[in-house]
mmCIF file of C-alpha atoms in Angstrom:
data_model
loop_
_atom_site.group_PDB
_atom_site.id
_atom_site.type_symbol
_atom_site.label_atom_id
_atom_site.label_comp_id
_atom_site.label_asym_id
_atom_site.label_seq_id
_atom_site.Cartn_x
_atom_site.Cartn_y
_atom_site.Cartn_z
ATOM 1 C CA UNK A 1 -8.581 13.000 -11.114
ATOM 2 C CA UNK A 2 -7.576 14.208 -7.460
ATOM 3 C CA UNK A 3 -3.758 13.714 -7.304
ATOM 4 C CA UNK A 4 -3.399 14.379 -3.402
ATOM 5 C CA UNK A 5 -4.933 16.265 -0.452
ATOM 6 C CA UNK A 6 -4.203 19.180 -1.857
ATOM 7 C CA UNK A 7 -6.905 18.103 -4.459
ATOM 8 C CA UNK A 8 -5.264 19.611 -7.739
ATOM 9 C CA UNK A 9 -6.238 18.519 -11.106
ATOM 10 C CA UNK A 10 -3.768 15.939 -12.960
ATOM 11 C CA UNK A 11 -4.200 14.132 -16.051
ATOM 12 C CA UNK A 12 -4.902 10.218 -16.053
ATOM 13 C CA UNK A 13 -1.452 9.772 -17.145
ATOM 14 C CA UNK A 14 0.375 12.168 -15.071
ATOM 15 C CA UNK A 15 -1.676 10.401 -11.815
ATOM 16 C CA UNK A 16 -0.644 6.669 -13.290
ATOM 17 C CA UNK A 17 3.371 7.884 -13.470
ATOM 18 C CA UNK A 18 2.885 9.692 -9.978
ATOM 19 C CA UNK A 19 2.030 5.784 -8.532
ATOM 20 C CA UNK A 20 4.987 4.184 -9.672
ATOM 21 C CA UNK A 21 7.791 6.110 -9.927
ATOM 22 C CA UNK A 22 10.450 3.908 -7.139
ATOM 23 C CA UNK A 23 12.737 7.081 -6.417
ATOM 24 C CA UNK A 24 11.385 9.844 -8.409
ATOM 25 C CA UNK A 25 7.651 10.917 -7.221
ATOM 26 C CA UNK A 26 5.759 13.639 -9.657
ATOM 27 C CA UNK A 27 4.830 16.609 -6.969
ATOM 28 C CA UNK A 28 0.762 17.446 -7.016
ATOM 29 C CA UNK A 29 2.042 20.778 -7.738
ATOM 30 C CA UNK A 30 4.364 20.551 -10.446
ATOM 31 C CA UNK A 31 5.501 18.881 -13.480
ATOM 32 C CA UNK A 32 9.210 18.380 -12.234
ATOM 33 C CA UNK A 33 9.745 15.277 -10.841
ATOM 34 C CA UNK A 34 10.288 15.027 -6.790
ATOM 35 C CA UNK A 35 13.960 13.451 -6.228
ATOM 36 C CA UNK A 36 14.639 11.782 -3.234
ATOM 37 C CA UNK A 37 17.517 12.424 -2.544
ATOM 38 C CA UNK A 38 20.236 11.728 0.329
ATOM 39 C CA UNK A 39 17.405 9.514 2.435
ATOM 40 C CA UNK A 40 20.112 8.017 3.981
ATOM 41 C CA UNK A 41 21.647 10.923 5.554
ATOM 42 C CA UNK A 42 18.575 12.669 5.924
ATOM 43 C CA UNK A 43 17.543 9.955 8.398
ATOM 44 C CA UNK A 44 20.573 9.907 10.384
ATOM 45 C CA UNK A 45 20.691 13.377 10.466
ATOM 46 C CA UNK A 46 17.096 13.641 11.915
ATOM 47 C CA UNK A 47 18.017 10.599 14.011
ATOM 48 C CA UNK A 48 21.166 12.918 15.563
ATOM 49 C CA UNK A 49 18.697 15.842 16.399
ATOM 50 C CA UNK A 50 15.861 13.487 17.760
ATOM 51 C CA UNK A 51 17.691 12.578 20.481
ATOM 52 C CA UNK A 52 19.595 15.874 21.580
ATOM 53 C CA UNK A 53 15.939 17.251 21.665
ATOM 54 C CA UNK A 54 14.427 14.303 23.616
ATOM 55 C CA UNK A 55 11.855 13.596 20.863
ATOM 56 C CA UNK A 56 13.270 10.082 20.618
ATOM 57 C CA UNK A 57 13.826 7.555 23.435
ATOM 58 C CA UNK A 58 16.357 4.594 22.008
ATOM 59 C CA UNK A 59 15.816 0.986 23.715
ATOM 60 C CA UNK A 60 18.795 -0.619 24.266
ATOM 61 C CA UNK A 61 18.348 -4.591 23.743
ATOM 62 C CA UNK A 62 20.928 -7.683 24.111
ATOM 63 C CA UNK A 63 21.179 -9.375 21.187
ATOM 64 C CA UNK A 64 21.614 -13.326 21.178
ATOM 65 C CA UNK A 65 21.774 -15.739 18.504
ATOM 66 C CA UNK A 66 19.727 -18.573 18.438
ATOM 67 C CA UNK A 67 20.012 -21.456 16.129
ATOM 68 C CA UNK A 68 16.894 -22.950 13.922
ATOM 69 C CA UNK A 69 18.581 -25.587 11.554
ATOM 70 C CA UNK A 70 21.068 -24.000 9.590
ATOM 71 C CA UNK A 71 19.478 -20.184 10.276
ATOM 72 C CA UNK A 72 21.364 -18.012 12.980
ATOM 73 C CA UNK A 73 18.540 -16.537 14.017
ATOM 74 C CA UNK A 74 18.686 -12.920 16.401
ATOM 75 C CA UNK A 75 16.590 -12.748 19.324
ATOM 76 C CA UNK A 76 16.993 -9.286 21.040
ATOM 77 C CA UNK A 77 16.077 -8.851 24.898
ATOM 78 C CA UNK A 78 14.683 -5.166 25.311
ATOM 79 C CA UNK A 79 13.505 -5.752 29.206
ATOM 80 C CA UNK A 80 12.709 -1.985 29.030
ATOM 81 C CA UNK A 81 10.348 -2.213 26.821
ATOM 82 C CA UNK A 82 7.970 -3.857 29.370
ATOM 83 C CA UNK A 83 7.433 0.199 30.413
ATOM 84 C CA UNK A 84 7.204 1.660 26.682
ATOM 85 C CA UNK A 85 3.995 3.588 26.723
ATOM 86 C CA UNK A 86 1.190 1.547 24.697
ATOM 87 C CA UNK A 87 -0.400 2.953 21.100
ATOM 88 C CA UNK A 88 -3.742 3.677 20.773
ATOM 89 C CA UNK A 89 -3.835 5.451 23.574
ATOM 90 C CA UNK A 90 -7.513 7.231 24.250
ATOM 91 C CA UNK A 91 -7.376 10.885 23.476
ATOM 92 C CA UNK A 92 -9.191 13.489 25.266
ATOM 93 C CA UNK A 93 -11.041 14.787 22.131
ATOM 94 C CA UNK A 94 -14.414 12.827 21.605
ATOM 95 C CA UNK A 95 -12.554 9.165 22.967
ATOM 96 C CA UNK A 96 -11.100 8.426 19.721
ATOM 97 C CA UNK A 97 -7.908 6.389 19.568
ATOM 98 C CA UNK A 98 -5.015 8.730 19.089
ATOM 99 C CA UNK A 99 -3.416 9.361 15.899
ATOM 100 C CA UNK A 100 0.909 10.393 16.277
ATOM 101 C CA UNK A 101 0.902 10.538 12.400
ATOM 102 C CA UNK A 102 -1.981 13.410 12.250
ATOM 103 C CA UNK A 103 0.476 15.645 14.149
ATOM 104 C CA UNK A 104 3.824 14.223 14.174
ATOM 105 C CA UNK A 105 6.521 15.656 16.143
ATOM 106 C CA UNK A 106 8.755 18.038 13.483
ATOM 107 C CA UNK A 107 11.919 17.100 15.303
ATOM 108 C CA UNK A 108 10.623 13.379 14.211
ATOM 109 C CA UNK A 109 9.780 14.062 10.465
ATOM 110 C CA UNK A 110 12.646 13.178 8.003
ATOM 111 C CA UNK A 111 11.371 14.518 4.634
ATOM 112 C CA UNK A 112 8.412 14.759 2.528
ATOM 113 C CA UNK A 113 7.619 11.999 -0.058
ATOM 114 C CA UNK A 114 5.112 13.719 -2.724
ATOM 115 C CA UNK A 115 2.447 13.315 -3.403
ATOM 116 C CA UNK A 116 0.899 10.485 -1.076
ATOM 117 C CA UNK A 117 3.655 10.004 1.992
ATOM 118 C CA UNK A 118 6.033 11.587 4.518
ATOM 119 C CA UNK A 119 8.832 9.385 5.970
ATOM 120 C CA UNK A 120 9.222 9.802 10.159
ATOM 121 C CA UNK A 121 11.496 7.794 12.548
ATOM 122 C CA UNK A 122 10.228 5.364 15.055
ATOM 123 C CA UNK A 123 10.013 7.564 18.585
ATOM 124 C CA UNK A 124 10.926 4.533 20.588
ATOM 125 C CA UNK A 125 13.500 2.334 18.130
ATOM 126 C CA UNK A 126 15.062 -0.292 18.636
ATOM 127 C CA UNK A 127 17.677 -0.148 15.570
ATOM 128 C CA UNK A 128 19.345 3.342 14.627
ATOM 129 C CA UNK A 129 17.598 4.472 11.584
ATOM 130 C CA UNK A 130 14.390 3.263 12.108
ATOM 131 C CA UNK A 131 12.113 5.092 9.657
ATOM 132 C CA UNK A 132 8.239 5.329 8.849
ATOM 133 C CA UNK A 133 6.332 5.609 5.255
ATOM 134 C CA UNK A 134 3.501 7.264 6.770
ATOM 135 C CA UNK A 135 0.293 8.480 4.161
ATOM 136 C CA UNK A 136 -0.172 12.239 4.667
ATOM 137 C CA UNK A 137 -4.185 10.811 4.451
ATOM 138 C CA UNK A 138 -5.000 8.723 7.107
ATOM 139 C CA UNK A 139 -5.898 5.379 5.810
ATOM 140 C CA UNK A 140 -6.885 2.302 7.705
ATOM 141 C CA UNK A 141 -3.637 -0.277 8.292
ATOM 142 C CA UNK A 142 -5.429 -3.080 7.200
ATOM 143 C CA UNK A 143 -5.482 -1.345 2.939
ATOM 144 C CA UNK A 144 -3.612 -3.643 1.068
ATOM 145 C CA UNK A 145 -0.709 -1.348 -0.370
ATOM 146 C CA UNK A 146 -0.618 -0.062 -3.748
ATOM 147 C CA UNK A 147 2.284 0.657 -6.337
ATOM 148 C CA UNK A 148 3.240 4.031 -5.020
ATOM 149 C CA UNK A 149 3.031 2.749 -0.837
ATOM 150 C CA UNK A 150 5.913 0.356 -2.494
ATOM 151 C CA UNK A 151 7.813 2.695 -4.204
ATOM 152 C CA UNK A 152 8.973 4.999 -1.753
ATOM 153 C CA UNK A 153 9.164 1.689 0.755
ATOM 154 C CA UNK A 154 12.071 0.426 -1.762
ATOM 155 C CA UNK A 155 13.477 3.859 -2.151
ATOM 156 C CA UNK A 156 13.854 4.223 1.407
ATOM 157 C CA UNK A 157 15.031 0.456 2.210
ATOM 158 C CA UNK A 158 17.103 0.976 -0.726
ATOM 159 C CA UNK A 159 19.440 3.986 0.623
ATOM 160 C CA UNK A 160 19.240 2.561 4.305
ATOM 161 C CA UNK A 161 20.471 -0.701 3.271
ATOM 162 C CA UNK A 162 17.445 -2.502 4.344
ATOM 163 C CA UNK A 163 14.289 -4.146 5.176
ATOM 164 C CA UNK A 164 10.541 -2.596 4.497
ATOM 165 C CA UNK A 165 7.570 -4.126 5.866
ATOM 166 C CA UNK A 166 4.235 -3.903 6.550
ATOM 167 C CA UNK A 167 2.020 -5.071 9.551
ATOM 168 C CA UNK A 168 -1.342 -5.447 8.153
ATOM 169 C CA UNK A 169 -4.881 -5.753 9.873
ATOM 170 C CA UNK A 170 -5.163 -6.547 13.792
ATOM 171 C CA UNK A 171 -3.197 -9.785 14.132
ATOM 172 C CA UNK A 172 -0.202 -9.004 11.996
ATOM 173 C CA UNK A 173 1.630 -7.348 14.828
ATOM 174 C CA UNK A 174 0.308 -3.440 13.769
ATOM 175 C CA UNK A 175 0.378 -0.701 16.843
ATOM 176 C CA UNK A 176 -1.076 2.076 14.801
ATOM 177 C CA UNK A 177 -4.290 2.202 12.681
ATOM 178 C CA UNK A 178 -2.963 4.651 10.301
ATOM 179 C CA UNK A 179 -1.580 3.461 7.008
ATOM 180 C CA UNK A 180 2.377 2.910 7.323
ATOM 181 C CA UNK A 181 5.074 1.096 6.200
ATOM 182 C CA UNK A 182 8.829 0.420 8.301
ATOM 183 C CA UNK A 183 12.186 0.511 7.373
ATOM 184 C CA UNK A 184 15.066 -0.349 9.353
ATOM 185 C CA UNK A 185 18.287 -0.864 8.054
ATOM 186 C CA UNK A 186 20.005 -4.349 7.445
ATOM 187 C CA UNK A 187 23.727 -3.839 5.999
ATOM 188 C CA UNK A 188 25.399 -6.806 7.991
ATOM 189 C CA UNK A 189 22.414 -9.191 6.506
ATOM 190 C CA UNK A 190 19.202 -10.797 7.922
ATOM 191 C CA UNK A 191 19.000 -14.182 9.459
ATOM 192 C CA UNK A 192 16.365 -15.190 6.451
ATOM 193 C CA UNK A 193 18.831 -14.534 3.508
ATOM 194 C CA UNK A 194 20.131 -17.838 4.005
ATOM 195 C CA UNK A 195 16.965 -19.186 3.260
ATOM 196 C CA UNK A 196 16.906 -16.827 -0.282
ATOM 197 C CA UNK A 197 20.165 -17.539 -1.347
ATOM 198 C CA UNK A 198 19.399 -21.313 -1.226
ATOM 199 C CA UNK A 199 15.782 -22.160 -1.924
ATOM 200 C CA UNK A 200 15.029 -18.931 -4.300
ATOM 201 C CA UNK A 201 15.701 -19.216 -8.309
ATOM 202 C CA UNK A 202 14.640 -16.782 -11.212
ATOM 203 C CA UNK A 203 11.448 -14.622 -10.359
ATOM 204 C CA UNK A 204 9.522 -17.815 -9.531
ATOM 205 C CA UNK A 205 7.568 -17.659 -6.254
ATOM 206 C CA UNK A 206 8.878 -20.562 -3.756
ATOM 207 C CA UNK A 207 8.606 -21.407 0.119
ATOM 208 C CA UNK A 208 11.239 -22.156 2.909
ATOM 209 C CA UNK A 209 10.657 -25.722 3.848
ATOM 210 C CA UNK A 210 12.159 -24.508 7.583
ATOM 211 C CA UNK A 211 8.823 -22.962 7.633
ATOM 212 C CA UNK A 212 6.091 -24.771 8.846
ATOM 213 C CA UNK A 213 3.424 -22.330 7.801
ATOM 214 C CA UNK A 214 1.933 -20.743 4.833
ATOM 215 C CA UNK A 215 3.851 -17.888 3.213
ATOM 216 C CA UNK A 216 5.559 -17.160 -0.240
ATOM 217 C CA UNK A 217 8.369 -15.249 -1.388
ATOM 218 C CA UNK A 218 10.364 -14.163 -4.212
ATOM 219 C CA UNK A 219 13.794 -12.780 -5.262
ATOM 220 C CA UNK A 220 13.984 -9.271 -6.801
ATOM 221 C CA UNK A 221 16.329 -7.926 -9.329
ATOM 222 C CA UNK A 222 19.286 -6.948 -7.254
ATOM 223 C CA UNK A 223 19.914 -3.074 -7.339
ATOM 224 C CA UNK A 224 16.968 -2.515 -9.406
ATOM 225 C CA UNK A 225 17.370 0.052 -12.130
ATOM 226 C CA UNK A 226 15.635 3.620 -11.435
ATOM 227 C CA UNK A 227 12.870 3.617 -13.507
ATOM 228 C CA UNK A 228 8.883 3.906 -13.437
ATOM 229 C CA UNK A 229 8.174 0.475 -13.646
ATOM 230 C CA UNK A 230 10.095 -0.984 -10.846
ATOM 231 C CA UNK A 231 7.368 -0.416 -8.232
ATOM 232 C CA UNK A 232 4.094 -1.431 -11.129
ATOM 233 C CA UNK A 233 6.612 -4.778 -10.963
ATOM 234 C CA UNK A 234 6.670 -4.800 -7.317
ATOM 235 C CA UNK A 235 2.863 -4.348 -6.998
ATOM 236 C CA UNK A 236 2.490 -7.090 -9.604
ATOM 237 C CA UNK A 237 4.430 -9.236 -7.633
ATOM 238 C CA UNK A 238 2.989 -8.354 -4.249
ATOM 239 C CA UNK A 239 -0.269 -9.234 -5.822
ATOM 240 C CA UNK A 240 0.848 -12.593 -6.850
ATOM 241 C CA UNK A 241 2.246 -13.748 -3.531
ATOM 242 C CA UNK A 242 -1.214 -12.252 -1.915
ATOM 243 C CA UNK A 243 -3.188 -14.404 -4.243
ATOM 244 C CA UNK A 244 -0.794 -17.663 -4.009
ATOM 245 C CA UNK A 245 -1.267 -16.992 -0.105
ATOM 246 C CA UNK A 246 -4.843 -16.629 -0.118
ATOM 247 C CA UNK A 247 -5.157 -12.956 1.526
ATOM 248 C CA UNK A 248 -5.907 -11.487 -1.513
ATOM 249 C CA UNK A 249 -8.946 -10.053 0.156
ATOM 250 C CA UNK A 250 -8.631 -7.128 3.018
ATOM 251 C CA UNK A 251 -10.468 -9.087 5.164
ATOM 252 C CA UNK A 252 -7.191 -10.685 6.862
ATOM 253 C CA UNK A 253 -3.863 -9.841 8.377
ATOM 254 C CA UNK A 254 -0.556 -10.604 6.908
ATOM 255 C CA UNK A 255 2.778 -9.585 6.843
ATOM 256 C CA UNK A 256 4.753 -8.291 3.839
ATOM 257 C CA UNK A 257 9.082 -8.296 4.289
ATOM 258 C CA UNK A 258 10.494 -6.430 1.440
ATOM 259 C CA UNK A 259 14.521 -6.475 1.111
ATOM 260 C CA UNK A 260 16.982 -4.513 -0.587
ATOM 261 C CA UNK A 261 20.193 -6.625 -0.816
ATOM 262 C CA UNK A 262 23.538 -5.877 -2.899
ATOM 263 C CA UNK A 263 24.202 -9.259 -4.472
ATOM 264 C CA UNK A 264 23.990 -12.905 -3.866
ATOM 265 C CA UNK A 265 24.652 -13.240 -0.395
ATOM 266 C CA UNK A 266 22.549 -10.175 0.353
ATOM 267 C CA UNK A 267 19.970 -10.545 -1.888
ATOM 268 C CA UNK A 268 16.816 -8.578 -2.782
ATOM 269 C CA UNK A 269 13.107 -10.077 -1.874
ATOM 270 C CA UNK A 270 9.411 -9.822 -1.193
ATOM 271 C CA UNK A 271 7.459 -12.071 1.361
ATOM 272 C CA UNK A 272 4.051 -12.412 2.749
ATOM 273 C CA UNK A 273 3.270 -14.423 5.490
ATOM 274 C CA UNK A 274 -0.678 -14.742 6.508
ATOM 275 C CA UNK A 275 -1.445 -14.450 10.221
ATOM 276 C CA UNK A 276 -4.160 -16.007 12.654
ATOM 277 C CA UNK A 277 -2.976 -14.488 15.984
ATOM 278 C CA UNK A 278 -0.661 -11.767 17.334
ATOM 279 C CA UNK A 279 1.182 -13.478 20.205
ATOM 280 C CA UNK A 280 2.816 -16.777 20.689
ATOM 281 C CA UNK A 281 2.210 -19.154 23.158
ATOM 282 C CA UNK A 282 4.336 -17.534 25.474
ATOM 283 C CA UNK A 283 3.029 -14.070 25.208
ATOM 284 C CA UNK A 284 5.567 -13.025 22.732
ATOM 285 C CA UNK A 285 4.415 -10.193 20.080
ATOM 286 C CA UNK A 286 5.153 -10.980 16.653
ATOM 287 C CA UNK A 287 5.399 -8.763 13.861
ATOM 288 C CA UNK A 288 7.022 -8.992 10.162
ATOM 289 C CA UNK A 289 10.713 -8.627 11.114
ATOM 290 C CA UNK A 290 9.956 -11.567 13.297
ATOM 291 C CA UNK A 291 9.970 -13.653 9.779
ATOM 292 C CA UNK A 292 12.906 -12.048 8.586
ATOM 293 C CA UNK A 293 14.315 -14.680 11.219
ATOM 294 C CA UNK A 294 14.286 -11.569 14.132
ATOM 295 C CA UNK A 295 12.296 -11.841 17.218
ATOM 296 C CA UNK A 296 12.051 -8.999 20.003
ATOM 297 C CA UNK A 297 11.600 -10.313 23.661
ATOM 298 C CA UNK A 298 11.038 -8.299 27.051
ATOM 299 C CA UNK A 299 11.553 -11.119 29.627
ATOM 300 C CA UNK A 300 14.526 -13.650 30.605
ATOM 301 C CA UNK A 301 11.582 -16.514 30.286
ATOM 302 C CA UNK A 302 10.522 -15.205 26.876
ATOM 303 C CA UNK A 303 14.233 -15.672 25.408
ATOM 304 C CA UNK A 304 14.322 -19.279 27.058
ATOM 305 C CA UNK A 305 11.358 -20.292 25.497
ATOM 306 C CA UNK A 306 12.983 -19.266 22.099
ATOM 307 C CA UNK A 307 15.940 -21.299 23.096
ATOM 308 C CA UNK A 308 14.326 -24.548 23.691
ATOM 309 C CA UNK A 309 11.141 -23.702 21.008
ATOM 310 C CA UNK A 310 13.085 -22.821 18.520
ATOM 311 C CA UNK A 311 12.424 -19.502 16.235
ATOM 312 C CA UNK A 312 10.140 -21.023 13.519
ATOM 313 C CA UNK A 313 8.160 -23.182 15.987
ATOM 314 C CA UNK A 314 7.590 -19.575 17.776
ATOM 315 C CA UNK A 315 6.630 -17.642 14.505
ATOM 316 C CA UNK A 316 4.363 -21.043 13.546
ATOM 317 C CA UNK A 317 1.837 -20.313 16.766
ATOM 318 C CA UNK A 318 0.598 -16.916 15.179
ATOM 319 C CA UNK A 319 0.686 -18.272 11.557
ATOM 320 C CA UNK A 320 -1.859 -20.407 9.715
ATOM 321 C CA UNK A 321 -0.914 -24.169 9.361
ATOM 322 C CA UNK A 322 1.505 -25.327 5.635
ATOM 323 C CA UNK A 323 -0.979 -27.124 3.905
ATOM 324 C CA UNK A 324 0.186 -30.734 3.158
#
């Protein structure tokens, strides 16, 4: 077996630990386990240095709240956005779509995650801390994710507080064809919690009646213990919600939310919400934060349309219709 792209020789067993390992990762290289350690200030860190150097361009947004039901739902107004450069840009070497994550910028890359990923910050955030699980190995965005693409997702979320997703296939919201998850931190609580705290129970998948689309979540253990079956769990239950959604094939896009809470109020969870279009009525871009009960606008007529729409009306025009 090929551990990495470095394409040294582990056993079955030492390849099996390497996937799902939440905060310790076995290095291609060695038999010492890879700690990672200090994320949080790691990120912050790189964050402070990304923007003396210019590497990193901040959008400042206005945030209002907007009420759906009992949900106070965010809706943040970035108007400069509207002139944030486009992915997939063509690249002068044979027309191929460009690739930031084959060459990232150093003053962008927080720390190596052995033996699969790298974590990076977002070049144009939104929220401070914004961070990327990028595969070292490009892989298309549309692979469902695997036990070890979850792991270092919950490590990360984990130290920052916070909420890991992934945008998968073309209609889930993606900008970047290369495999990658997102983290950006959540300590003062999402809009969705609400939701967790009073429709979830046990490890039993449920829905959010406020939602009037297909989707399925279900609480985590809260500060789940370090160990090398947390993220085998994680996968197991990431399967299940695929499966109860019916995108258990990679033929579809979805969205996956995972969250790292501290308790009751903040609790931890795992959603997946199928998708059947990328913009709303109105021209609004939806991605997964969007169903952590979080929307991102560019225009004064976008954040009135929220207003009168409602949140989960808006997220319910790029989802696929609650069955009866």
């Amino acid at each position: 077996q090929f551990c990495c792209e470095s394409r040294c020789r582990l056993s079955l067993v030492e390849v099996k630990r390497s996937a799902i390992a939440p905060h310790r990762f076995r290095s291609c290289c060695t038999t010492e386990p890879f700690v990672m350690e200090n994320i949080k200030q790691k990120v912050f860190a790189t964050v402070a240095n990304a923007l003396s150097s210019g590497s990193m361009r901040k959008f400042e947004t206005v945030t209002h709240v907007v009420a759906d039901g009992d949900v106070q739902c965010l809706v943040h107004l970035a108007s400069a956005l509207k002139s944030k450069p486009k992915g997939n840009k063509p690249a002068t070497d044979g027309g191929k779509p460009a690739n930031p994550f084959a060459k990232p910028d150093p003053n962008l890359v927080v720390a190596d995650a052995p033996p699969k990923h790298f974590l990076l910050l977002n070049k144009f955030p939104v929220v401070d801390g914004h961070t990327l699980v990028v595969t070292k190995e490009f892989a298309p965005q549309s692979d469902p994710l695997d036990a070890l693409d979850l792991g270092v997702a919950w490590a990360t979320a984990s130290a920052l507080d916070g909420l890991a997703f992934y945008n998968c296939g073309s209609l889930s919201g993606s900008s970047q064809p290369h495999k990658h998850l997102q983290v950006v931190p959540a300590q003062a609580g999402l809009p969705v919690d609400l939701l967790v705290v009073k429709h979830g129970a046990g490890q039993q998948p449920f829905r959010f009646p406020e939602f009037p689309f297909q989707h399925a979540c279900v609480k985590l253990e809260p500060n789940a213990a370090d160990n090398e079956a947390w993220s085998l769990k994680l996968h197991s239950l990431y399967q299940m919600l695929m499966e109860k959604v019916g995108v258990a094939d990679t033929a579809k896009s979805y969205n996956v939310l995972m969250r790292s809470g501290d308790g009751e109020q903040t609790p931890s969870w795992l959603l997946v919400v199928p998708r059947s279009k990328e913009f709303s009525t109105e021209g609004i871009a939806v991605n997964s934060v969007g169903f952590a009960g979080t929307l991102l606008v560019k225009q004064e007529e976008q954040l009135e349309a929220v207003r009168q729409r409602g949140v989960f009306a808006i997220l319910a025009d790029v989802c696929v219709p609650a069955k009866p």
